[in-house]
Every structure is written in structure tokens, then in C-alpha cells.
């Protein structure tokens, strides 16, 4: 049996029990009220008769006689006539008047006149009123006994007893039972309807799942949410967070998200847009993290249950990709050097094989004087570090393929070699790559200028381009997408990372990890390109401290 059915039956049984108990209580109270009304009516009639002056005088007169009065006198007496009249008018079972010895002076059964009453009368003659249900010569009745006082005195000289038969007492009982039954039936109907509505609501809220299935679902949810490295957020139809694991809270930097909407939590607008469109977004920068988010609408049948948002932290992956990109650039530069070196050796070998030893010797002397391979970078000689020379040369070759000339600023001054190659290559590569893209979109001549300066153990970089500058209101470090600006990208490039709105924030993050920074020196505009600056702390090796010489 399904749990909802068991709950329904339990609710119905509870309603039936409550209604039955309530009906029984109301019936008992109704019967008690009818009994009390009959007793009060008997008592009031008895009091009215007992205080009548004529009754008091007649009863007192009979009480003073030494012997019992004859039955004929009692049958035709005033007391019997009064009792008969009151019985007829009030519908009582009997009206009995007795003297101080309990002798009946008035009674519905004329044959019993002059005889002692069949029930206890001494308490009444002691001056007390008695209301009770007793069985007498006329059967069981609700009766009231009131003492008759002597005229002018407070001494009881007899009693008046008035009784109602049970049939007359409970004349209203069928109507009372019918009313209680109708109310009970209505209560049962309402209870059944409420139970059915509650069952339907229960099944709608639980999507028809049973408690054991809900328990298993919660266990699976806890295992999945706490066992995966990805952030998971479940939103209902109103975009209110219902489930959020620890990975998602850390990635988005939110606290106590359950029960609050994404707007209230201050989540990046790009993430909210992904939720509303049910799409994936890559390269969203939140604080120091680069995130990938994917929204999946959830439905069961025809009912929309909300959205599940998957959040992946790609910061380390992007950082590794940037460093691999810099290594790739260095590898390309070394490949060019190796190829050029092999060409030079072939020339020298050819001269020697031809017997032109003097020419071969002159060629080798010339190569010694020229030094390493010449890269198409104006001012490359100002950079003394061979790794930086190779990196700039490789980037210059790539930029040249796109029609952009890479140059080194004339005031470049860098005397110390690098000690942290990877971070420098990643930051410099990102800045130059973004500058090349901006220059390609600008007017000719398309140029990118790099300045490198040593400040103790710190390396200071400047990268400027001949593009159109940063669009007003755009934040190159926040992933803004202002139309026409340097971060306005084609939709086809969303999946790429390097240089598409993620490289700049990542470069800043790499620099800040070591206490440095990346910033905008000049946003450009009006036909002038932007200039970025970067400070990388502790990436240069101070030769004097190691006792070395350049």
C-alpha cells in the first residue's frame, strides 16, 4: 500500500474517531441538559404550589388532626382539585401533596389518597428541597420535593412532590440526535475532502515519490553533491536557491544561499543570464577565479521544476594553459633558432667543402660578431635576458604574420636576468597577445610596443598598441563585452581562453599572487591605443647578491 494511501486511511480513521467522540459527548451533554430542564421545571412547579397560601393553610390543618381524614373528603377536597388542575395544565406525571406524616392529601391515583408516600420524605420535612430521579408507584420520574411551611412560620408541615415521566423529558431527544448526526456526517465529509486534498497536495509536492524513495534521494544527493568537485546549484521556478554544495559556495563566494535568489546573492550577471537562457558560459571571472557555468533546465512530465547550475573552477586549468602557451612560444623561438643555426652551419660547411677556407673563417667570425639570431623586433638588443629575447622574438614572428610590428621601447632598461620565467612569460604573453588583437582591429600602421624595466628584483612591463583603445565603460579585467571595444569578441571564440577576456584577469591574478599587479595606464581612444602596465615582484635575480657578473 502506498504511503499516501496509508496516510489517507489514517486521517479518515482519526476523523471518524474524533467525530464519534464529539458526537457522544454532545449527546451526553444534550441528555444531561434535558434532564436538568425537567428537574428545574418540576422544582419550579413544586415551589409555586408550596408557597400558595391556601395550600399552606390546608396542609397545616390536616397536619394538626389527630386522625387520618376520610378518603371521600380528600377526593373532593381543594388540594386534590388543585393538583389535578396543575397536572393537566403543565403535563406533569403527578402532583402529590402530603402532610407531615407523609400521608397523601392529593394524588393522581385516588385509591392511594390517605396512604403514606412510597418514597423518602423525612429530608423534605427537615426543610430541604430534594431534586432526584426516583421510582414510585407511578414509575420512574424526574421529581422535585419542596417542603410546605405553616402559615406565618418556617416550620415544615408537609411536602409537595412534582414529577415528569421520562418520555416527556426526552421528547426533544430525537431532534437532538438528528442534529448531532447531521453535524457528524458533515464533519466526516469535510474531513474526507480535506484528507483527499492533502493527499493530492502531498503527491504533487513529492512528485509521487514515497518516503523511502525520498530518503534514498536525499542520500544520493548528499553523496553526489559532496563527492564531486564541481559546484552544483539547484534553483526552483522562481530562481530561488534550494540546493547548493560547498564547491559552488566557494567558487561564487556566496554565504547562506539557500532560500535566496541569485540576484540577492550578488552573483555575476553573466551567470544569471546563463540560468535564464539555459546555456553554458565560459571564462566568467568571479573574484580571483575563472569559472565555467552550465545551466540545465529540469522538468518532470509537463512540470517545470527549475534549473540545475553546474559551476566548474577553471582557474588552475587556465593558468596552466597560459603557462603552456608561453612554453609553446619559447619552444617555437628555440625551433627558429635551431633552424637558423643549422642554416649557418650548412653555409660554413659548404665553404669549407669548396676549399674556401678563408671565406669560411670570415663567415664564422662574422657570426661570432653578430651573436644570436636576429628577430624582427626593433630594439631587441636592449633586452639582455636571452629567454625574454626568445619570447619577444617568437611573439614578433606571430604578430608579423598578422601584419603587426612588435617593437621594444627605446627607454627599456633591464640588467638582471629572470628567475621566474613561467609567470613572466604568461603575463607578458597575455598582454602582448591582447595588444596584437587590438592593433589588428585598428588602423595602419599596426604596431605593439613593449617596455621592460628592472626595479631591484621586480620587473615592470608596459605594453601599448595602435588600436582604438578600451571602449568607455568596459572593464578589461572583468570580462565586459562592450560593443566596439577591445574585449568585444566574436561568438565563435567563446570557447577559447587565451586573449579573449580571460587572459587579462588571469594575468592580474598571476601578478597579484606575488604581490604585483596589472593595470591600465592609458585607456586610449580617439585614434590612440591603450597602454597596460604590470609589476611582477621578485622575478629578477640580483647579480650583485650572488657575486656574479653580467
Coordinates of C-alpha atoms in Angstrom, one line a residue:
X1 CA 0.0 0.0 0.0
X2 CA 1.4 3.4 -1.0
X3 CA 2.3 5.8 1.8
X4 CA -0.1 8.4 0.6
X5 CA -3.0 5.9 0.8
X6 CA -1.9 4.8 4.3
X7 CA -1.8 8.5 5.4
X8 CA -5.3 9.0 3.9
X9 CA -6.8 6.0 5.7
X10 CA -5.1 7.1 9.0
X11 CA -6.5 10.6 8.6
X12 CA -10.0 9.2 7.8
X13 CA -9.8 6.9 10.9
X14 CA -8.7 9.8 13.0
X15 CA -11.6 12.0 11.7
X16 CA -14.1 9.2 12.4
X17 CA -12.8 8.7 15.9
X18 CA -12.8 12.4 16.7
X19 CA -16.3 12.8 15.2
X20 CA -17.6 9.8 17.1
X21 CA -16.2 11.0 20.4
X22 CA -17.5 14.5 19.8
X23 CA -21.0 13.2 18.9
X24 CA -21.1 11.1 22.0
X25 CA -20.0 14.0 24.2
X26 CA -22.6 16.3 22.6
X27 CA -25.3 13.6 23.0
X28 CA -24.4 13.1 26.7
X29 CA -24.5 16.9 27.2
X30 CA -27.8 17.1 25.5
X31 CA -29.4 14.3 27.6
X32 CA -27.9 15.9 30.7
X33 CA -29.4 19.3 29.7
X34 CA -32.9 17.7 29.1
X35 CA -32.7 16.0 32.5
X36 CA -31.7 19.3 34.1
X37 CA -34.5 21.2 32.4
X38 CA -37.1 18.6 33.6
X39 CA -35.8 18.7 37.1
X40 CA -35.8 22.5 37.1
X41 CA -39.4 22.6 35.7
X42 CA -40.5 20.1 38.4
X43 CA -38.8 22.2 41.1
X44 CA -40.4 25.4 40.0
X45 CA -43.9 23.9 39.8
X46 CA -43.4 22.4 43.3
X47 CA -42.2 25.7 44.7
X48 CA -45.2 27.5 43.2
X49 CA -47.6 25.1 44.8
X50 CA -45.8 25.0 48.1
X51 CA -45.9 28.8 48.6
X52 CA -49.6 29.1 47.8
X53 CA -51.4 30.4 51.0
X54 CA -54.4 28.2 50.6
X55 CA -52.2 25.1 50.2
X56 CA -50.2 26.1 53.3
X57 CA -53.4 26.5 55.4
X58 CA -55.0 23.3 54.2
X59 CA -51.8 21.2 54.7
X60 CA -51.3 22.7 58.2
X61 CA -54.9 22.0 59.1
X62 CA -54.6 18.3 58.0
X63 CA -51.3 18.0 59.9
X64 CA -52.9 19.2 63.2
X65 CA -55.6 16.5 63.1
X66 CA -55.2 13.6 65.4
X67 CA -56.5 11.0 63.0
X68 CA -56.4 10.5 59.2
X69 CA -59.1 12.2 57.2
X70 CA -61.6 10.0 55.3
X71 CA -60.8 9.3 51.6
X72 CA -64.0 10.8 50.4
X73 CA -63.1 14.1 52.0
X74 CA -59.7 14.0 50.3
X75 CA -61.1 13.1 46.8
X76 CA -63.4 16.1 46.8
X77 CA -61.0 18.4 48.6
X78 CA -59.5 21.6 47.4
X79 CA -55.9 20.2 47.4
X80 CA -56.9 17.3 45.0
X81 CA -58.7 19.7 42.7
X82 CA -55.6 22.0 42.6
X83 CA -53.3 19.1 42.0
X84 CA -55.4 17.7 39.2
X85 CA -55.7 21.1 37.5
X86 CA -51.9 21.7 37.7
X87 CA -51.2 18.2 36.3
X88 CA -53.5 18.8 33.4
X89 CA -52.1 22.3 32.6
X90 CA -48.3 21.5 33.0
X91 CA -48.2 18.0 31.6
X92 CA -46.6 16.6 34.7
X93 CA -46.8 12.9 35.6
X94 CA -48.1 13.7 39.0
X95 CA -48.5 16.4 41.6
X96 CA -48.6 14.9 45.2
X97 CA -49.3 16.8 48.3
X98 CA -48.6 15.2 51.7
X99 CA -48.8 16.2 55.4
X100 CA -46.0 16.0 58.0
X101 CA -46.5 12.2 58.3
X102 CA -46.2 11.6 54.6
X103 CA -49.9 11.0 54.2
X104 CA -51.1 11.7 50.6
X105 CA -53.6 14.6 50.6
X106 CA -53.6 14.8 46.8
X107 CA -52.5 12.2 44.2
X108 CA -53.4 11.2 40.6
X109 CA -54.4 7.8 41.9
X110 CA -57.5 8.4 44.1
X111 CA -57.2 5.0 45.7
X112 CA -53.8 6.0 47.2
X113 CA -55.2 9.0 49.0
X114 CA -54.8 8.8 52.7
X115 CA -51.9 6.4 52.4
X116 CA -48.2 7.2 53.1
X117 CA -46.0 8.1 50.2
X118 CA -43.7 5.4 48.8
X119 CA -40.5 7.5 48.7
X120 CA -38.4 9.1 51.4
X121 CA -39.9 12.3 52.8
X122 CA -38.1 13.0 56.1
X123 CA -35.3 15.1 54.4
X124 CA -38.0 17.4 52.9
X125 CA -39.8 17.7 56.3
X126 CA -36.4 18.8 57.7
X127 CA -36.7 21.9 55.4
X128 CA -34.6 20.8 52.4
X129 CA -35.6 20.8 48.8
X130 CA -34.9 17.5 47.0
X131 CA -34.5 17.0 43.3
X132 CA -33.8 13.5 42.0
X133 CA -34.9 10.6 39.8
X134 CA -36.8 8.0 41.7
X135 CA -39.1 5.1 41.1
X136 CA -42.5 5.4 42.9
X137 CA -46.0 4.0 42.5
X138 CA -46.2 5.7 39.1
X139 CA -42.9 4.5 37.8
X140 CA -39.5 6.3 37.3
X141 CA -39.7 10.0 37.1
X142 CA -37.7 13.2 37.4
X143 CA -39.2 14.7 40.6
X144 CA -38.7 17.6 42.9
X145 CA -39.9 17.7 46.5
X146 CA -40.4 21.0 48.3
X147 CA -41.5 21.5 52.0
X148 CA -44.8 23.2 52.7
X149 CA -44.4 25.7 55.6
X150 CA -47.0 26.6 58.1
X151 CA -48.6 30.0 57.7
X152 CA -46.6 32.7 59.4
X153 CA -43.9 30.3 60.4
X154 CA -40.9 28.5 58.9
X155 CA -41.9 25.1 60.2
X156 CA -42.5 22.4 57.5
X157 CA -45.9 20.8 57.9
X158 CA -45.9 18.8 54.7
X159 CA -44.5 18.4 51.2
X160 CA -45.3 19.0 47.6
X161 CA -43.8 16.4 45.1
X162 CA -43.9 17.1 41.3
X163 CA -42.7 14.6 38.7
X164 CA -42.2 14.2 35.0
X165 CA -42.1 10.9 33.2
X166 CA -39.0 10.1 31.1
X167 CA -41.0 10.0 27.9
X168 CA -42.0 13.6 28.3
X169 CA -38.5 14.6 29.5
X170 CA -36.9 13.2 26.3
X171 CA -39.4 14.4 23.8
X172 CA -36.7 16.6 22.2
X173 CA -34.1 13.8 22.1
X174 CA -34.8 12.6 18.5
X175 CA -34.4 16.1 17.2
X176 CA -31.2 16.4 19.2
X177 CA -29.9 13.1 17.9
X178 CA -30.8 14.1 14.3
X179 CA -28.9 17.4 14.6
X180 CA -25.8 15.7 16.1
X181 CA -25.9 13.0 13.3
X182 CA -26.2 15.6 10.6
X183 CA -23.3 17.6 12.1
X184 CA -21.2 14.4 12.4
X185 CA -21.9 13.5 8.8
X186 CA -20.9 17.0 7.7
X187 CA -17.7 16.8 9.7
X188 CA -16.9 13.4 8.3
X189 CA -17.4 14.7 4.7
X190 CA -15.3 17.7 5.3
X191 CA -12.6 15.6 6.9
X192 CA -12.6 13.2 4.0
X193 CA -12.4 16.0 1.5
X194 CA -9.5 17.6 3.4
X195 CA -7.7 14.3 3.6
X196 CA -8.1 13.8 -0.2
X197 CA -6.9 17.3 -0.9
X198 CA -3.9 16.8 1.4
X199 CA -3.1 13.5 -0.3
X200 CA -3.2 15.2 -3.7
X201 CA -1.1 18.1 -2.5
X202 CA 1.4 15.6 -0.9
X203 CA 1.8 13.7 -4.2
X204 CA 2.2 16.9 -6.2
X205 CA 4.9 18.2 -3.9
X206 CA 6.8 14.9 -3.7
X207 CA 6.2 14.2 -7.5
X208 CA 4.6 10.9 -6.5
X209 CA 7.7 9.7 -4.6
X210 CA 7.3 7.6 -1.5
X211 CA 9.1 8.4 1.8
X212 CA 11.6 5.6 1.3
X213 CA 12.3 6.9 -2.2
X214 CA 12.8 10.4 -0.7
X215 CA 15.2 9.1 1.8
X216 CA 17.2 7.3 -0.9
X217 CA 17.0 10.5 -3.0
X218 CA 18.4 12.6 -0.1
X219 CA 21.2 10.1 0.5
X220 CA 22.1 10.1 -3.2
X221 CA 22.0 13.8 -3.3
X222 CA 24.3 14.2 -0.4
X223 CA 26.7 11.6 -1.8
X224 CA 26.7 13.3 -5.2
X225 CA 26.9 16.9 -4.1
X226 CA 29.6 16.2 -1.5
X227 CA 31.5 13.7 -3.7
X228 CA 32.1 15.8 -6.8
X229 CA 34.5 18.7 -7.3
X230 CA 32.1 20.7 -9.4
X231 CA 29.8 23.2 -7.9
X232 CA 26.1 22.3 -8.1
X233 CA 23.2 24.8 -7.5
X234 CA 19.5 23.8 -7.8
X235 CA 17.1 26.6 -8.5
X236 CA 13.3 26.4 -8.4
X237 CA 10.9 28.1 -10.9
X238 CA 11.4 31.5 -9.2
X239 CA 15.2 31.3 -9.4
X240 CA 15.5 30.7 -5.6
X241 CA 18.3 28.5 -4.5
X242 CA 17.1 25.3 -3.0
X243 CA 20.4 23.2 -3.0
X244 CA 23.9 24.4 -3.1
X245 CA 27.0 22.4 -2.3
X246 CA 30.2 23.6 -0.7
X247 CA 32.1 23.8 -4.0
X248 CA 29.6 26.2 -5.5
X249 CA 29.6 28.4 -2.4
X250 CA 33.4 28.7 -2.6
X251 CA 33.5 29.2 -6.3
X252 CA 30.9 32.0 -6.3
X253 CA 31.9 33.5 -2.9
X254 CA 28.4 33.3 -1.5
X255 CA 27.2 32.6 2.1
X256 CA 23.9 31.0 3.1
X257 CA 22.5 30.9 -0.4
X258 CA 19.5 28.5 0.3
X259 CA 16.2 30.3 0.2
X260 CA 17.6 33.4 -1.6
X261 CA 17.6 34.3 -5.3
X262 CA 20.8 34.7 -7.4
X263 CA 20.1 38.5 -7.6
X264 CA 20.0 38.8 -3.8
X265 CA 23.3 36.9 -3.6
X266 CA 25.0 39.3 -5.9
X267 CA 26.0 36.7 -8.5
X268 CA 27.7 37.8 -11.7
X269 CA 25.1 38.9 -14.3
X270 CA 26.6 36.6 -16.9
X271 CA 25.7 33.6 -14.6
X272 CA 22.1 34.9 -14.2
X273 CA 21.9 35.2 -18.0
X274 CA 23.1 31.6 -18.4
X275 CA 20.4 30.5 -16.0
X276 CA 17.6 32.4 -17.8
X277 CA 18.8 31.2 -21.3
X278 CA 19.7 27.6 -20.2
X279 CA 23.1 27.8 -21.9
X280 CA 26.7 27.4 -21.0
X281 CA 29.1 30.3 -20.4
X282 CA 32.9 30.1 -20.2
X283 CA 35.5 32.4 -18.9
X284 CA 33.4 34.2 -16.3
X285 CA 35.7 35.9 -13.8
X286 CA 34.4 35.9 -10.2
X287 CA 37.0 37.4 -7.8
X288 CA 40.2 35.5 -8.3
X289 CA 38.5 32.6 -10.1
X290 CA 37.8 31.9 -13.8
X291 CA 34.6 29.8 -14.0
X292 CA 32.7 27.7 -16.5
X293 CA 29.0 27.5 -15.8
X294 CA 26.4 25.4 -17.5
X295 CA 22.6 25.7 -16.9
X296 CA 20.3 22.7 -17.4
X297 CA 16.5 23.2 -17.2
X298 CA 14.8 20.4 -15.2
X299 CA 11.3 19.1 -16.0
X300 CA 9.2 16.1 -14.8
X301 CA 6.4 15.4 -17.2
X302 CA 4.9 18.8 -18.2
X303 CA 6.0 20.5 -15.0
X304 CA 8.9 22.9 -14.9
X305 CA 11.0 22.2 -11.8
X306 CA 13.6 24.9 -12.3
X307 CA 17.3 24.9 -13.3
X308 CA 20.4 23.0 -12.2
X309 CA 23.6 25.1 -12.5
X310 CA 26.9 23.4 -12.8
X311 CA 29.9 25.6 -11.8
X312 CA 33.5 24.5 -12.6
X313 CA 36.5 26.3 -11.4
X314 CA 38.9 26.6 -14.3
X315 CA 41.4 29.0 -12.7
X316 CA 44.2 26.5 -12.4
X317 CA 43.4 25.0 -15.8
X318 CA 43.5 28.4 -17.4
X319 CA 46.7 29.3 -15.6
X320 CA 48.3 26.1 -16.7
X321 CA 47.1 26.8 -20.3
X322 CA 48.7 30.2 -20.2
X323 CA 52.0 28.8 -19.0
X324 CA 51.9 26.1 -21.6
X325 CA 51.2 28.8 -24.2
X326 CA 54.3 30.7 -23.0
X327 CA 56.3 27.4 -23.2
X328 CA 55.0 26.9 -26.7
X329 CA 56.1 30.3 -27.6
X330 CA 59.6 29.7 -26.2
X331 CA 59.7 26.3 -27.9
X332 CA 58.8 28.0 -31.2
X333 CA 61.5 30.6 -30.7
X334 CA 64.1 27.9 -30.0
X335 CA 63.0 26.0 -33.0
X336 CA 63.6 29.1 -35.1
X337 CA 67.0 29.5 -33.6
X338 CA 67.9 25.9 -34.2
X339 CA 66.8 26.1 -37.8
X340 CA 68.7 29.3 -38.4
X341 CA 71.8 27.9 -36.7
X342 CA 71.6 24.8 -38.9
X343 CA 71.4 27.0 -42.0
X344 CA 74.5 28.9 -40.9
X345 CA 76.4 25.7 -40.2
X346 CA 75.4 24.4 -43.7
X347 CA 76.9 27.6 -45.2
X348 CA 80.1 27.2 -43.2
X349 CA 80.4 23.6 -44.2
X350 CA 79.7 24.4 -47.8
X351 CA 82.5 27.0 -47.9
X352 CA 84.9 24.5 -46.3
X353 CA 84.0 21.7 -48.7
X354 CA 84.6 24.1 -51.6
X355 CA 88.1 24.8 -50.3
X356 CA 87.2 28.3 -49.5
X357 CA 88.7 28.2 -46.0
X358 CA 89.4 31.9 -45.8
X359 CA 85.8 32.7 -46.7
X360 CA 84.6 30.1 -44.2
X361 CA 86.8 31.6 -41.5
X362 CA 85.5 35.1 -42.3
X363 CA 81.8 33.9 -42.3
X364 CA 82.3 32.3 -38.8
X365 CA 84.0 35.4 -37.5
X366 CA 81.0 37.4 -38.7
X367 CA 78.6 35.1 -37.0
X368 CA 80.5 35.5 -33.7
X369 CA 80.3 39.3 -34.0
X370 CA 76.5 39.2 -34.9
X371 CA 75.7 37.0 -31.9
X372 CA 72.3 35.2 -31.7
X373 CA 69.6 35.1 -34.4
X374 CA 68.2 38.4 -35.3
X375 CA 64.5 38.7 -34.6
X376 CA 62.2 41.1 -36.5
X377 CA 61.9 43.3 -33.3
X378 CA 63.2 46.8 -33.3
X379 CA 65.3 47.4 -30.1
X380 CA 65.6 43.7 -29.2
X381 CA 69.2 44.4 -28.3
X382 CA 68.1 46.4 -25.3
X383 CA 66.8 43.2 -23.7
X384 CA 69.7 41.4 -22.2
X385 CA 67.9 38.3 -21.0
X386 CA 68.1 35.5 -23.6
X387 CA 64.7 34.0 -22.5
X388 CA 62.9 37.3 -22.9
X389 CA 64.6 37.8 -26.3
X390 CA 63.4 34.4 -27.4
X391 CA 59.9 35.1 -26.1
X392 CA 59.7 38.5 -27.7
X393 CA 61.1 37.1 -31.0
X394 CA 58.5 34.3 -31.1
X395 CA 55.7 36.8 -30.4
X396 CA 57.1 39.1 -33.1
X397 CA 57.0 36.3 -35.6
X398 CA 53.4 35.5 -34.8
X399 CA 52.4 39.2 -34.8
X400 CA 54.2 39.8 -38.1
X401 CA 52.0 37.1 -39.7
X402 CA 49.0 39.2 -38.8
X403 CA 50.5 42.4 -40.1
X404 CA 51.6 43.8 -36.7
X405 CA 55.1 45.1 -35.9
X406 CA 56.4 44.4 -32.4
X407 CA 59.0 46.8 -31.1
X408 CA 60.9 47.4 -27.8
X409 CA 60.7 50.8 -26.2
X410 CA 63.8 52.9 -26.5
X411 CA 64.0 53.5 -22.7
X412 CA 64.0 49.8 -21.9
X413 CA 66.5 49.1 -19.2
X414 CA 66.8 45.5 -17.9
X415 CA 70.2 44.5 -16.5
X416 CA 69.2 41.4 -14.3
X417 CA 68.2 38.0 -15.7
X418 CA 64.9 36.3 -15.0
X419 CA 64.5 33.9 -12.1
X420 CA 60.7 33.2 -12.6
X421 CA 60.3 32.5 -16.2
X422 CA 56.8 31.0 -16.4
X423 CA 54.8 33.8 -14.7
X424 CA 56.6 36.4 -16.7
X425 CA 56.0 34.6 -19.9
X426 CA 52.3 34.1 -19.1
X427 CA 51.7 37.8 -18.1
X428 CA 53.8 39.2 -20.9
X429 CA 52.3 36.8 -23.5
X430 CA 48.7 37.7 -22.5
X431 CA 49.4 41.5 -22.6
X432 CA 51.1 41.3 -26.0
X433 CA 48.5 38.9 -27.4
X434 CA 45.7 41.3 -26.4
X435 CA 47.6 44.2 -27.8
X436 CA 48.2 42.4 -31.1
X437 CA 44.4 41.7 -31.4
X438 CA 43.6 45.3 -30.7
X439 CA 46.2 46.5 -33.2
X440 CA 44.8 44.2 -35.9
X441 CA 41.4 45.8 -35.4
X442 CA 42.9 49.4 -35.7
X443 CA 44.3 51.4 -38.5
X444 CA 47.7 51.2 -40.1
X445 CA 50.5 51.2 -39.2
X446 CA 49.7 48.4 -36.8
X447 CA 52.3 48.3 -34.0
X448 CA 52.7 47.0 -30.5
X449 CA 55.4 48.4 -28.2
X450 CA 56.8 46.6 -25.2
X451 CA 58.8 48.3 -22.4
X452 CA 60.8 46.3 -19.8
X453 CA 62.3 47.9 -16.7
X454 CA 64.2 46.4 -13.8
X455 CA 63.4 47.8 -10.3
X456 CA 65.5 45.8 -7.9
X457 CA 64.1 42.2 -8.0
X458 CA 60.9 43.5 -9.7
X459 CA 60.1 43.5 -13.3
X460 CA 57.9 46.4 -14.7
X461 CA 56.3 45.9 -18.1
X462 CA 54.4 48.3 -20.3
X463 CA 52.5 47.2 -23.4
X464 CA 50.9 49.7 -25.8
X465 CA 49.1 49.1 -29.1
X466 CA 47.9 51.2 -32.1
X467 CA 44.3 50.0 -31.7
X468 CA 41.2 52.0 -30.9
X469 CA 41.5 51.8 -27.2
X470 CA 39.2 50.5 -24.5
X471 CA 35.5 51.2 -25.0
X472 CA 34.0 53.6 -22.4
X473 CA 32.5 51.7 -19.5
X474 CA 34.2 48.5 -20.4
X475 CA 36.3 46.7 -17.8
X476 CA 39.0 44.6 -19.4
X477 CA 39.7 42.8 -16.2
X478 CA 36.0 42.0 -15.5
X479 CA 35.2 40.3 -18.8
X480 CA 32.9 43.1 -20.0
X481 CA 31.6 42.8 -23.5
X482 CA 31.1 46.4 -24.7
X483 CA 30.4 46.5 -28.4
X484 CA 33.3 48.0 -30.4
X485 CA 35.8 47.8 -27.5
X486 CA 38.9 45.7 -27.2
X487 CA 37.0 42.9 -25.4
X488 CA 34.2 42.7 -27.9
X489 CA 34.7 39.1 -29.2
X490 CA 33.0 37.0 -31.9
X491 CA 30.6 34.4 -30.6
X492 CA 32.7 31.7 -32.3
X493 CA 35.6 32.5 -30.0
X494 CA 33.7 32.0 -26.7
X495 CA 35.2 28.6 -26.2
X496 CA 38.8 29.9 -26.4
X497 CA 40.6 31.2 -23.3
X498 CA 43.8 32.8 -24.3
X499 CA 43.3 36.5 -25.0
X500 CA 39.5 36.5 -25.0
X501 CA 38.6 38.5 -21.9
X502 CA 40.2 35.8 -19.6
X503 CA 43.9 36.4 -20.2
X504 CA 43.9 39.9 -18.7
X505 CA 42.1 38.9 -15.4
X506 CA 44.3 35.9 -15.2
X507 CA 47.4 38.0 -15.8
X508 CA 46.4 40.3 -13.0
X509 CA 45.8 37.2 -10.7
X510 CA 49.2 35.8 -11.5
X511 CA 50.8 39.1 -10.8
X512 CA 48.9 39.6 -7.5
X513 CA 49.8 36.2 -6.2
X514 CA 53.3 37.5 -5.8
X515 CA 52.3 41.0 -4.6
X516 CA 52.4 42.6 -8.0
X517 CA 49.6 43.9 -10.2
X518 CA 48.4 44.6 -13.8
X519 CA 46.6 47.8 -14.5
X520 CA 45.6 50.2 -17.3
X521 CA 48.0 53.1 -17.8
X522 CA 46.1 54.8 -20.6
X523 CA 42.7 53.5 -21.9
X524 CA 43.4 55.3 -25.2
X525 CA 40.6 56.2 -27.6
X526 CA 40.2 58.9 -30.2
X527 CA 42.6 57.2 -32.6
X528 CA 45.1 56.2 -29.8
X529 CA 45.6 52.7 -28.5
X530 CA 45.6 51.6 -24.9
X531 CA 48.6 51.1 -22.7
X532 CA 48.8 48.4 -20.0
X533 CA 51.3 48.2 -17.2
X534 CA 52.4 45.3 -15.0
X535 CA 54.7 44.8 -12.0
X536 CA 56.0 41.3 -11.2
X537 CA 57.7 41.1 -7.9
X538 CA 60.7 39.0 -7.2
X539 CA 61.1 37.6 -10.7
X540 CA 64.6 39.1 -11.4
X541 CA 67.8 37.7 -10.0
X542 CA 70.1 40.4 -8.5
X543 CA 73.5 39.5 -9.7
X544 CA 75.3 41.5 -7.1
X545 CA 73.8 39.5 -4.3
X546 CA 75.1 36.3 -5.9
X547 CA 78.5 37.6 -6.5
X548 CA 78.1 37.2 -10.2
X549 CA 78.8 39.5 -13.1
X550 CA 76.8 40.0 -16.3

